[in-house]
mmCIF file of C-alpha atoms in Angstrom:
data_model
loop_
_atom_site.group_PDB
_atom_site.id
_atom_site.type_symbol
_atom_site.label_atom_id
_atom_site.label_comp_id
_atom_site.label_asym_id
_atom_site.label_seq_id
_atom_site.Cartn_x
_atom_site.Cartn_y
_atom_site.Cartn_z
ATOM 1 C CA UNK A 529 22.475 146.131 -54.442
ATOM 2 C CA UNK A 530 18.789 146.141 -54.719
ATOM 3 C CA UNK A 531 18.253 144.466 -51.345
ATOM 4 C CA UNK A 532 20.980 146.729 -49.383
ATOM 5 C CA UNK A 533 18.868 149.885 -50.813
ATOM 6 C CA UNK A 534 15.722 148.018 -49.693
ATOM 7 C CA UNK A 535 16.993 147.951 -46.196
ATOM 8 C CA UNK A 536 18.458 151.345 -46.456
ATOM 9 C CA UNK A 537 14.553 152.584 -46.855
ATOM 10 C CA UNK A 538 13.592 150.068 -44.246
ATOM 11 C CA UNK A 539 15.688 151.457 -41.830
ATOM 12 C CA UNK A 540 14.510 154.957 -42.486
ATOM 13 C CA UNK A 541 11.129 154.600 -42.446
ATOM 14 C CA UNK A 542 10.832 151.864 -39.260
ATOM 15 C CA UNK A 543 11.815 153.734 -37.117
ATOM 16 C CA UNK A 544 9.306 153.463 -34.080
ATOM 17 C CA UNK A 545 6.995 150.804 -36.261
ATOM 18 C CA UNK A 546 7.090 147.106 -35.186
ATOM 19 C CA UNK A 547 6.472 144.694 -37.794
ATOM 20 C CA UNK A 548 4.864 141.218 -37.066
ATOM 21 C CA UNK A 549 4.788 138.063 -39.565
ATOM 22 C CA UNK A 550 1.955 135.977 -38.937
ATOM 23 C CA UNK A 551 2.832 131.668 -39.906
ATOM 24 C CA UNK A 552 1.023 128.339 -39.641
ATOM 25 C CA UNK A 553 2.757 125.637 -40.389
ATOM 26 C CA UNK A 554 6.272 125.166 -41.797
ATOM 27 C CA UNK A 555 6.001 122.121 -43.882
ATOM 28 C CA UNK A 556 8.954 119.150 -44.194
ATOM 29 C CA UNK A 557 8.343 118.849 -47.249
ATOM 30 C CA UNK A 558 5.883 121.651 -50.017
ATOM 31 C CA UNK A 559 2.498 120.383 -50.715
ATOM 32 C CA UNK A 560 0.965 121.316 -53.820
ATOM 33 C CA UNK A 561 -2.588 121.572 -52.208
ATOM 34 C CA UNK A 562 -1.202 123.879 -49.297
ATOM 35 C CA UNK A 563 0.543 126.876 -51.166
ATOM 36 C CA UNK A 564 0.485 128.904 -49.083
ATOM 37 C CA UNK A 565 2.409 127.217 -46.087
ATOM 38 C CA UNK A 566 6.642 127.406 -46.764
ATOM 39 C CA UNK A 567 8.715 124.337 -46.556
ATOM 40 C CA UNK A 568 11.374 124.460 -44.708
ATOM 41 C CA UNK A 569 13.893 125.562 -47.381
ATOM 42 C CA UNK A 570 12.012 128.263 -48.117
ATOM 43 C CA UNK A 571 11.364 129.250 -44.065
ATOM 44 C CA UNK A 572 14.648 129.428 -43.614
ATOM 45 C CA UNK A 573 15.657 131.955 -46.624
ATOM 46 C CA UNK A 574 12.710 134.107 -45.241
ATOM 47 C CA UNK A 575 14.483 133.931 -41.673
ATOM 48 C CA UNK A 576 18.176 134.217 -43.243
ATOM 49 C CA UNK A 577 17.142 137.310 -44.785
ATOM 50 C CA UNK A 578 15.115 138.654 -41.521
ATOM 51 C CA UNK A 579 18.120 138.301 -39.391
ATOM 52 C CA UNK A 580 20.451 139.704 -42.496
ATOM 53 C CA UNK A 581 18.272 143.178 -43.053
ATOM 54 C CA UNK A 582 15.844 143.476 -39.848
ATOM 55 C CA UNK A 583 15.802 143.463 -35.993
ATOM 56 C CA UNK A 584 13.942 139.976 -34.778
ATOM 57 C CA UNK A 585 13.216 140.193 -31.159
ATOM 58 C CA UNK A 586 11.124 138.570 -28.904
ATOM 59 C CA UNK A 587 6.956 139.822 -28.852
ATOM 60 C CA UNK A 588 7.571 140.202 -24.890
ATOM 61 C CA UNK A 589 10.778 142.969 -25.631
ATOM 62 C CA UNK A 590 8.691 144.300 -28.533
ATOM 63 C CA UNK A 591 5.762 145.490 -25.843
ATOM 64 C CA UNK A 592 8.742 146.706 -23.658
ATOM 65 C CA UNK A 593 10.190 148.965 -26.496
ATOM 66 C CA UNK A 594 6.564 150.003 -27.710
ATOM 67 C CA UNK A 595 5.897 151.296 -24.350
ATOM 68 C CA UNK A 596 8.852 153.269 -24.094
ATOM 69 C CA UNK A 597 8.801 154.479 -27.900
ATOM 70 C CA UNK A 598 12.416 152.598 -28.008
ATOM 71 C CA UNK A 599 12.178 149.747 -30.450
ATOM 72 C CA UNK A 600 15.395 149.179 -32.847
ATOM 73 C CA UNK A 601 15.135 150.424 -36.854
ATOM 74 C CA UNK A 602 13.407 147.228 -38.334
ATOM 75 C CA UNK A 603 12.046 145.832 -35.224
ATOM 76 C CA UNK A 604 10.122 142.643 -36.293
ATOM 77 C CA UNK A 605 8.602 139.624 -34.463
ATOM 78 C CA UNK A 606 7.522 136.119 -35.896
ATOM 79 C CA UNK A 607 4.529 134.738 -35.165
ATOM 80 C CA UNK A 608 2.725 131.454 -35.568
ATOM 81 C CA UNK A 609 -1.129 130.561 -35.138
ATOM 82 C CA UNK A 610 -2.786 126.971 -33.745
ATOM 83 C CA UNK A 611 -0.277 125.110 -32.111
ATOM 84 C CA UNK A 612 1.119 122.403 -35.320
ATOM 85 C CA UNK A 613 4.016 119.923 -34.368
ATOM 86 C CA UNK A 614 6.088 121.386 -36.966
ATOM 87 C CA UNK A 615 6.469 124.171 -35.283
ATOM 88 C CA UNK A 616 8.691 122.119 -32.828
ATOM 89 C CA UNK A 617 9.930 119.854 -35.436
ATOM 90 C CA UNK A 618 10.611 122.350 -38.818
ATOM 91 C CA UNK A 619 10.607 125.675 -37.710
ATOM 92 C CA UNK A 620 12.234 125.876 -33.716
ATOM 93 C CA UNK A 621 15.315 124.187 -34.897
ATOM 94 C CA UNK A 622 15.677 126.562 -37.930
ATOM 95 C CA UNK A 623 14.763 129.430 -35.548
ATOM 96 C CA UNK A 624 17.337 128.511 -32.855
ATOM 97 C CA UNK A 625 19.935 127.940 -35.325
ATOM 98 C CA UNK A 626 19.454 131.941 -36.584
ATOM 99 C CA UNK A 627 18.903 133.103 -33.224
ATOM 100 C CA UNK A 628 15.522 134.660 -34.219
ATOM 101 C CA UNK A 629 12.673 134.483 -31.320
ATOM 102 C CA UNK A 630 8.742 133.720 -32.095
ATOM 103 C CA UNK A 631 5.760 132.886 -30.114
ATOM 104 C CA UNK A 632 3.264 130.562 -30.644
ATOM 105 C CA UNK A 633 -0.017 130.760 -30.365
ATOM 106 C CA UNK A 634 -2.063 127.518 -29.664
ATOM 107 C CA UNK A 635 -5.332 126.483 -29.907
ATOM 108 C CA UNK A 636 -6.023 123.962 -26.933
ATOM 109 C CA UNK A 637 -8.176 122.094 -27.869
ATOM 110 C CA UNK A 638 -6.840 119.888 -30.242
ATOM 111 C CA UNK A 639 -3.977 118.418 -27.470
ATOM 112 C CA UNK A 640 -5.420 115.389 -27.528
ATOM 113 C CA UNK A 641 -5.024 114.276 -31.107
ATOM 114 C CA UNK A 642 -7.671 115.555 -33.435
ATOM 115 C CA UNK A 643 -6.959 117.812 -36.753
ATOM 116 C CA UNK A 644 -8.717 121.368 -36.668
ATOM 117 C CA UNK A 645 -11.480 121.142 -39.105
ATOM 118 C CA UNK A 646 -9.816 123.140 -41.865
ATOM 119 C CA UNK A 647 -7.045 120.445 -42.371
ATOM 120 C CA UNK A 648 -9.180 117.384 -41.917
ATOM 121 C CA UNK A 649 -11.022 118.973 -44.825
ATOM 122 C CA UNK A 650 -8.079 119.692 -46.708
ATOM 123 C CA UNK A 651 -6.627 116.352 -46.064
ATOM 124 C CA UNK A 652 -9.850 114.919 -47.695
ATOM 125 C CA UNK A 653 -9.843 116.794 -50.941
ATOM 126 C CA UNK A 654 -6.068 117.022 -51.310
ATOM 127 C CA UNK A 655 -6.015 112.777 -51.022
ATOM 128 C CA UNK A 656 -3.972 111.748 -54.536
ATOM 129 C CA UNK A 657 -5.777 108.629 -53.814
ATOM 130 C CA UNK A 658 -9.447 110.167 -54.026
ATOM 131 C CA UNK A 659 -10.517 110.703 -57.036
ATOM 132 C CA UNK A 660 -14.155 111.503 -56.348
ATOM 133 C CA UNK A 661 -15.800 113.343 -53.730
ATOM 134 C CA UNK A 662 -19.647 114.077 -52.364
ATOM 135 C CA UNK A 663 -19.408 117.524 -50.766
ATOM 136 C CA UNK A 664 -22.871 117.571 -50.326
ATOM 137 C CA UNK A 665 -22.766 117.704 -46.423
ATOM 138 C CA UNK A 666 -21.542 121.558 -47.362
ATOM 139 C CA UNK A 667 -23.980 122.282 -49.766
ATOM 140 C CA UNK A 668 -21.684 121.409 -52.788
ATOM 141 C CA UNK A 669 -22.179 118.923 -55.080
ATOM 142 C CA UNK A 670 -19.864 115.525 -56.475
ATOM 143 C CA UNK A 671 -16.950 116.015 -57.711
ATOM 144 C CA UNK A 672 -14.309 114.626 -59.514
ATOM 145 C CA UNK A 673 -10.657 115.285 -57.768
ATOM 146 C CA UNK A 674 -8.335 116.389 -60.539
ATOM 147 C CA UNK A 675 -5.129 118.269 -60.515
ATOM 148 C CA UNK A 676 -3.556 120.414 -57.920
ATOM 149 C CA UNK A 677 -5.092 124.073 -59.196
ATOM 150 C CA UNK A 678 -8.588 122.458 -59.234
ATOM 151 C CA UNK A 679 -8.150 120.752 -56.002
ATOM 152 C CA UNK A 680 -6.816 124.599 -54.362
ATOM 153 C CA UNK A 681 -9.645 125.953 -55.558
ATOM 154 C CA UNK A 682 -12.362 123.502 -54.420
ATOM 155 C CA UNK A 683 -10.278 123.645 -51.044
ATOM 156 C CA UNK A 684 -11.078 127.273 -50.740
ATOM 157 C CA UNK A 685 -14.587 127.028 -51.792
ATOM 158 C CA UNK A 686 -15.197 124.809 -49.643
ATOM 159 C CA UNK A 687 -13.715 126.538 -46.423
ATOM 160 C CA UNK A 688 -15.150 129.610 -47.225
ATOM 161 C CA UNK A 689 -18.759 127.506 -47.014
ATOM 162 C CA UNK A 690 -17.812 126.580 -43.230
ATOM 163 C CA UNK A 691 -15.811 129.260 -41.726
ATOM 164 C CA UNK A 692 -18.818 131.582 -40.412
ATOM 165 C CA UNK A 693 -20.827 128.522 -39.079
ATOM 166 C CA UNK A 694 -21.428 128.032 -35.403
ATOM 167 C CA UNK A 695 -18.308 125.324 -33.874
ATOM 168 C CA UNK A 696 -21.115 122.340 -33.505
ATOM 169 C CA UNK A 697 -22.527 122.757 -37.494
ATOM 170 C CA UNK A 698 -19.023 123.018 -38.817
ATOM 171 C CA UNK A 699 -17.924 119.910 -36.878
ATOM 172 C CA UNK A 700 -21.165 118.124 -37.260
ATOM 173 C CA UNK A 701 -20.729 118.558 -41.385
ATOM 174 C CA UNK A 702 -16.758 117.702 -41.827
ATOM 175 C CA UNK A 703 -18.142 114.531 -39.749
ATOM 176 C CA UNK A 704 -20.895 114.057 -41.932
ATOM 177 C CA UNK A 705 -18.645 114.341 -44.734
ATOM 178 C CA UNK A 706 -16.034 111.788 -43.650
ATOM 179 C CA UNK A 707 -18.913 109.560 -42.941
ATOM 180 C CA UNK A 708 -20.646 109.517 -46.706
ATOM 181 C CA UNK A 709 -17.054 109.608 -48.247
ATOM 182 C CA UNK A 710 -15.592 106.330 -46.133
ATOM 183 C CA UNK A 711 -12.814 107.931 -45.240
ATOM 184 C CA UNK A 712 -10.112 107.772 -42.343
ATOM 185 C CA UNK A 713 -9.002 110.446 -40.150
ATOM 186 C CA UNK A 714 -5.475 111.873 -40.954
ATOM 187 C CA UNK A 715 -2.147 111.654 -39.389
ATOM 188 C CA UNK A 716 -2.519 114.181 -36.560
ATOM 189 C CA UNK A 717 -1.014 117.792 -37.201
ATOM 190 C CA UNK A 718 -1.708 119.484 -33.372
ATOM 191 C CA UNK A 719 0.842 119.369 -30.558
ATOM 192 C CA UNK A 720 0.126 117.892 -26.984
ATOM 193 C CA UNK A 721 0.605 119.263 -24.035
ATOM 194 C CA UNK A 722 3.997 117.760 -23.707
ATOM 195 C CA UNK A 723 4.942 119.282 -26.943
ATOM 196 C CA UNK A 724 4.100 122.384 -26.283
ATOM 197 C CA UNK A 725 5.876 122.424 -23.272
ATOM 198 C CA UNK A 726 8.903 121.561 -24.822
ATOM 199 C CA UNK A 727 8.488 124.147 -27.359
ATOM 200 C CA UNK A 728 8.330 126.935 -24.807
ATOM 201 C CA UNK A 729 11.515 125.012 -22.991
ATOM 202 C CA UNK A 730 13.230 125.364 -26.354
ATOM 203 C CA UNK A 731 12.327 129.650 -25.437
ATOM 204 C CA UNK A 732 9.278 130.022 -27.669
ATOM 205 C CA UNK A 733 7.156 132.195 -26.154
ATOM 206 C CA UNK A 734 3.378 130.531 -26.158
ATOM 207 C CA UNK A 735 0.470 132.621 -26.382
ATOM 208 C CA UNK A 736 -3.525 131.741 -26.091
ATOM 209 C CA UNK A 737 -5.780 131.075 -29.208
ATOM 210 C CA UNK A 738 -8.900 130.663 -27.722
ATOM 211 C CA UNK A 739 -9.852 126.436 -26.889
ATOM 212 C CA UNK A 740 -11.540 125.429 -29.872
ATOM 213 C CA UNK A 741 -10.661 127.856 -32.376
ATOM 214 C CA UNK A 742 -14.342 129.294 -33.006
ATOM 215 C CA UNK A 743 -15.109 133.252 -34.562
ATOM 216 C CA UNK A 744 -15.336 134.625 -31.738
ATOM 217 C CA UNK A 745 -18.008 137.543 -33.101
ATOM 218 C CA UNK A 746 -20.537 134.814 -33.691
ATOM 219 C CA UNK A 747 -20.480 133.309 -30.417
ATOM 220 C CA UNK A 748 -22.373 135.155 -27.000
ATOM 221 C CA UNK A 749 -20.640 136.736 -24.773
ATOM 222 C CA UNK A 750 -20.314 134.133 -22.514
ATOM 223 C CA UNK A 751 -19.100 131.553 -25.155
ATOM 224 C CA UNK A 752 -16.420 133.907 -26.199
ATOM 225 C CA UNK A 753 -15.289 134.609 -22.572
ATOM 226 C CA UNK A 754 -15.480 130.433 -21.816
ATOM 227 C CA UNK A 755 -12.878 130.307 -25.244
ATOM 228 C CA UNK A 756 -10.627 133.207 -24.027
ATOM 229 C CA UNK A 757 -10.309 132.291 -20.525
ATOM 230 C CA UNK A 758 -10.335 128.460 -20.600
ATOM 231 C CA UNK A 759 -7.532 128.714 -23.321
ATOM 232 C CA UNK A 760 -5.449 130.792 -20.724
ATOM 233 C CA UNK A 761 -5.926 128.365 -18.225
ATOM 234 C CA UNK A 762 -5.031 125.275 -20.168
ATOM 235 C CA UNK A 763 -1.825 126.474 -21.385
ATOM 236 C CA UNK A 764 -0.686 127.803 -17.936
ATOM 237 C CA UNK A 765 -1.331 124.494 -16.579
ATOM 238 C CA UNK A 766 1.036 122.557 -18.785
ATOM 239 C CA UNK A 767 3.518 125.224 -18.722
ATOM 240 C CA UNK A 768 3.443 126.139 -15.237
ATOM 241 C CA UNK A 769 3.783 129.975 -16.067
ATOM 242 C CA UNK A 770 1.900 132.838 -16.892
ATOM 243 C CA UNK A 771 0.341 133.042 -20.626
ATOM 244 C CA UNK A 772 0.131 136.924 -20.871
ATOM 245 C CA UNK A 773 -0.388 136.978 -25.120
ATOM 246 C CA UNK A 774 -3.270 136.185 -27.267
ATOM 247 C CA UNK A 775 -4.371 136.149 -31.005
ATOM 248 C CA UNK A 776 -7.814 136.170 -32.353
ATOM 249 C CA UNK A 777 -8.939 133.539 -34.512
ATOM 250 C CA UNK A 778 -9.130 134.504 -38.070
ATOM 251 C CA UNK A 779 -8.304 137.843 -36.877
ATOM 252 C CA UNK A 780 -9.814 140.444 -38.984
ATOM 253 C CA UNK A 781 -11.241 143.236 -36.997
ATOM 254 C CA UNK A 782 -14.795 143.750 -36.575
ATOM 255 C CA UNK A 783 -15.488 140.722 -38.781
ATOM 256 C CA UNK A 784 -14.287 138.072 -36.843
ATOM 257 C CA UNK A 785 -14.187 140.342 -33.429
ATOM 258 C CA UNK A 786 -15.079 143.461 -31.773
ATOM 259 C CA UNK A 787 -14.267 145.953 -29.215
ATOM 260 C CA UNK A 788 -16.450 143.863 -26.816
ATOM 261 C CA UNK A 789 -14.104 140.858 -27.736
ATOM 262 C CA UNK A 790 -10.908 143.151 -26.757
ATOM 263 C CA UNK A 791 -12.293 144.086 -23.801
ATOM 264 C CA UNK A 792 -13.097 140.044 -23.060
ATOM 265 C CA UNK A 793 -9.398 139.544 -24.040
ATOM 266 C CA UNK A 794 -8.212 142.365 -21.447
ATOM 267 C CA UNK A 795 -10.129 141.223 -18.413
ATOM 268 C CA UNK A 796 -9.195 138.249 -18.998
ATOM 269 C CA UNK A 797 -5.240 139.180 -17.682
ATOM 270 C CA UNK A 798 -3.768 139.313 -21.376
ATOM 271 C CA UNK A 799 -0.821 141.801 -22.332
ATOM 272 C CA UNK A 800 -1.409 141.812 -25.645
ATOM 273 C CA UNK A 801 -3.419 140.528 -28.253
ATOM 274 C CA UNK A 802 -2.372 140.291 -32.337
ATOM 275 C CA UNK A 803 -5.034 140.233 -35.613
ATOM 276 C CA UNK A 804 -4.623 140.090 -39.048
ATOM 277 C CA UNK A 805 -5.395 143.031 -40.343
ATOM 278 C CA UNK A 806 -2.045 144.028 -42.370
ATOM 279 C CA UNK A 807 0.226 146.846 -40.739
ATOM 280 C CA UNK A 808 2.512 148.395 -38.421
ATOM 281 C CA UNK A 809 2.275 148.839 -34.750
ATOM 282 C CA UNK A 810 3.419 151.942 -32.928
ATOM 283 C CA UNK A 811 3.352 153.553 -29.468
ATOM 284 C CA UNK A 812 0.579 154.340 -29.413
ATOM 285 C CA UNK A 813 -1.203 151.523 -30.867
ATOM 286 C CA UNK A 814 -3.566 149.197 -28.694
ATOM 287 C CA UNK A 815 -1.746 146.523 -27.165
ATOM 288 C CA UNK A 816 -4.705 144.790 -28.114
ATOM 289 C CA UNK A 817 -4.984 145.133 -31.650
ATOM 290 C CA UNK A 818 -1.227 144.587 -33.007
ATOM 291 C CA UNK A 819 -1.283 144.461 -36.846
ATOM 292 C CA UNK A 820 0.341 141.152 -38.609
ATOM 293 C CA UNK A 821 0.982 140.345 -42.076
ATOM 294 C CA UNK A 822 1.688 137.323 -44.176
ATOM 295 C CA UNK A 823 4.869 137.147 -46.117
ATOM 296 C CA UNK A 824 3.811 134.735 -48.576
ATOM 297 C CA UNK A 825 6.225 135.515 -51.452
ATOM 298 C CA UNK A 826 8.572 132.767 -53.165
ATOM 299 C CA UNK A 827 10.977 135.163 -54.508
ATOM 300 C CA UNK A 828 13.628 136.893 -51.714
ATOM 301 C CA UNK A 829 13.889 139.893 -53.108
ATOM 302 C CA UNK A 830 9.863 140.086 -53.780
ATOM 303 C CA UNK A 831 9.553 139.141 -49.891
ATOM 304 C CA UNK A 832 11.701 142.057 -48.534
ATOM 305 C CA UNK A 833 9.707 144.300 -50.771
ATOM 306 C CA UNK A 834 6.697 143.549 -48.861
ATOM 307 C CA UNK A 835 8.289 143.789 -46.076
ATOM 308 C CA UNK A 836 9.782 147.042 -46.653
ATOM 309 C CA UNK A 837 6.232 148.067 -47.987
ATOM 310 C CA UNK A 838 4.359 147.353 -44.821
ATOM 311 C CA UNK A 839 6.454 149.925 -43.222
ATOM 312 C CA UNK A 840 5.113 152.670 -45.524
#
């Protein structure tokens, strides 16, 4: 009953509001040191219940309907950031089994094998067979690795130590601290080109996400435009099409990119462009600035709420 009225109010209050969930990965299996990523059991409860009480369509339609103030009562889009192979593997199969579009935003850079700097560190702490680390190549000190919780938390301490440094520093340190900790790079989590081809033959729309993933507010304006522009031309290599959409990295506005940045993103042929900054979009929202949330609840009826709530 509760979810019926929930949809009831959704319906009411959508109307002419697009709604756009923002993923990473959808995991095989959960891992205790990634909470925040769904497994697929729990992906495809959040999709069963999308298609149940909302209106999935594709981000390309979505830009159609904004433009002509004619999108459906709970008009939402999924989304996915960086380009992981379970994307193909977990969540396209669950996808085209519901009949629920997405796009997919990829990061080109890592085609060719290597983890994006946030995983290979969380590979390294979340290791059950580390028990001891030396962060000091990020200005932390030895530690010893205990449970999950403590792990989490030195995980996000950790990132939030790297995320504003330039692309070279951050690399040069996660190298530095593989190299005083002996370890081994990870099982690689990135798609190749050929993967991501076959994801968009599967009818995933791909989008850009810059080449190697930097801030883009920290970099000149020439870096950023290299990023923007190179990413475009990647992906429409291997795909042989146009790649018309693009998401910032990180995403929040004028901390991680500014108006300069949109106008990068514009010239550089985009449609569109999404953030993170939670929301709606309407008609007469920038194409370039399209809110997205993240629906990170474990409870169904808890994840329609916020759902219903971002419409409000």
């Amino acid at each position: 009953m509760l979810q019926w009225l929930m949809s009831k109010a959704s319906a009411l209050a959508s109307r002419g509001k697009l709604s756009i969930l923002i993923y990473h990965q959808v995991l095989e299996q959960a891992e205790a040191c990634r909470p925040g990523e769904p497994d697929a059991m729990q992906f495809r409860w959040q999709m069963e219940l999308v298609k149940k009480y909302f209106t999935p369509i594709s981000l390309p339609e979505a830009l159609d309907k904004l433009k002509t103030n004619t999108l459906p009562a709970n008009a939402i889009c999924v989304t996915f950031d960086d380009g992981y192979l379970n994307n193909l593997k977990v969540a396209q199969p669950i996808l085209a089994e519901l009949g629920i579009p997405a796009t997919v935003y990829v990061a080109t850079g890592f085609s060719a094998g290597a983890n994006m700097w946030n995983d290979r560190l969380i590979d390294l702490i979340a290791d059950l067979g580390r028990h001891n680390i030396d962060l000091s190549p990020i200005d932390l000190d030895k530690v010893t690795l205990k449970d999950a919780d403590q792990r989490v938390s030195l995980i996000e301490e950790a990132i939030g130590k790297l995320k504003y440094l330039n692309l070279s520093e951050r690399i040069e340190r996660i190298d530095a601290l593989y190299s005083l900790n002996e370890a081994k790079e990870y099982a690689r989590k990135m798609m190749t080109p050929d993967e991501v081809k076959e994801l968009y033959n599967r009818g995933i729309n791909i989008g850009a996400h810059t080449v190697n993933h930097p801030i883009l507010k920290v970099l000149d304006a020439e870096q950023q435009i290299s990023e923007i522009r190179q990413s475009k031309e990647i992906l429409e290599s291997w795909l042989g099409k146009p790649v018309l959409d693009f998401a910032y990295p990180n995403g929040v506005e004028g901390r991680d990119f500014d108006e300069d940045t949109v106008q990068y993103v514009e010239d550089a042929g985009f449609r569109s462009a999404v953030v993170t900054d939670w929301g709606i979009s309407k008609n007469d929202s920038s194409p370039y600035k399209l809110k997205r949330f993240t629906p990170w609840d474990k409870d169904a009826s808890k994840f329609q709420l916020r759902l219903v709530r971002n419409l409000l």
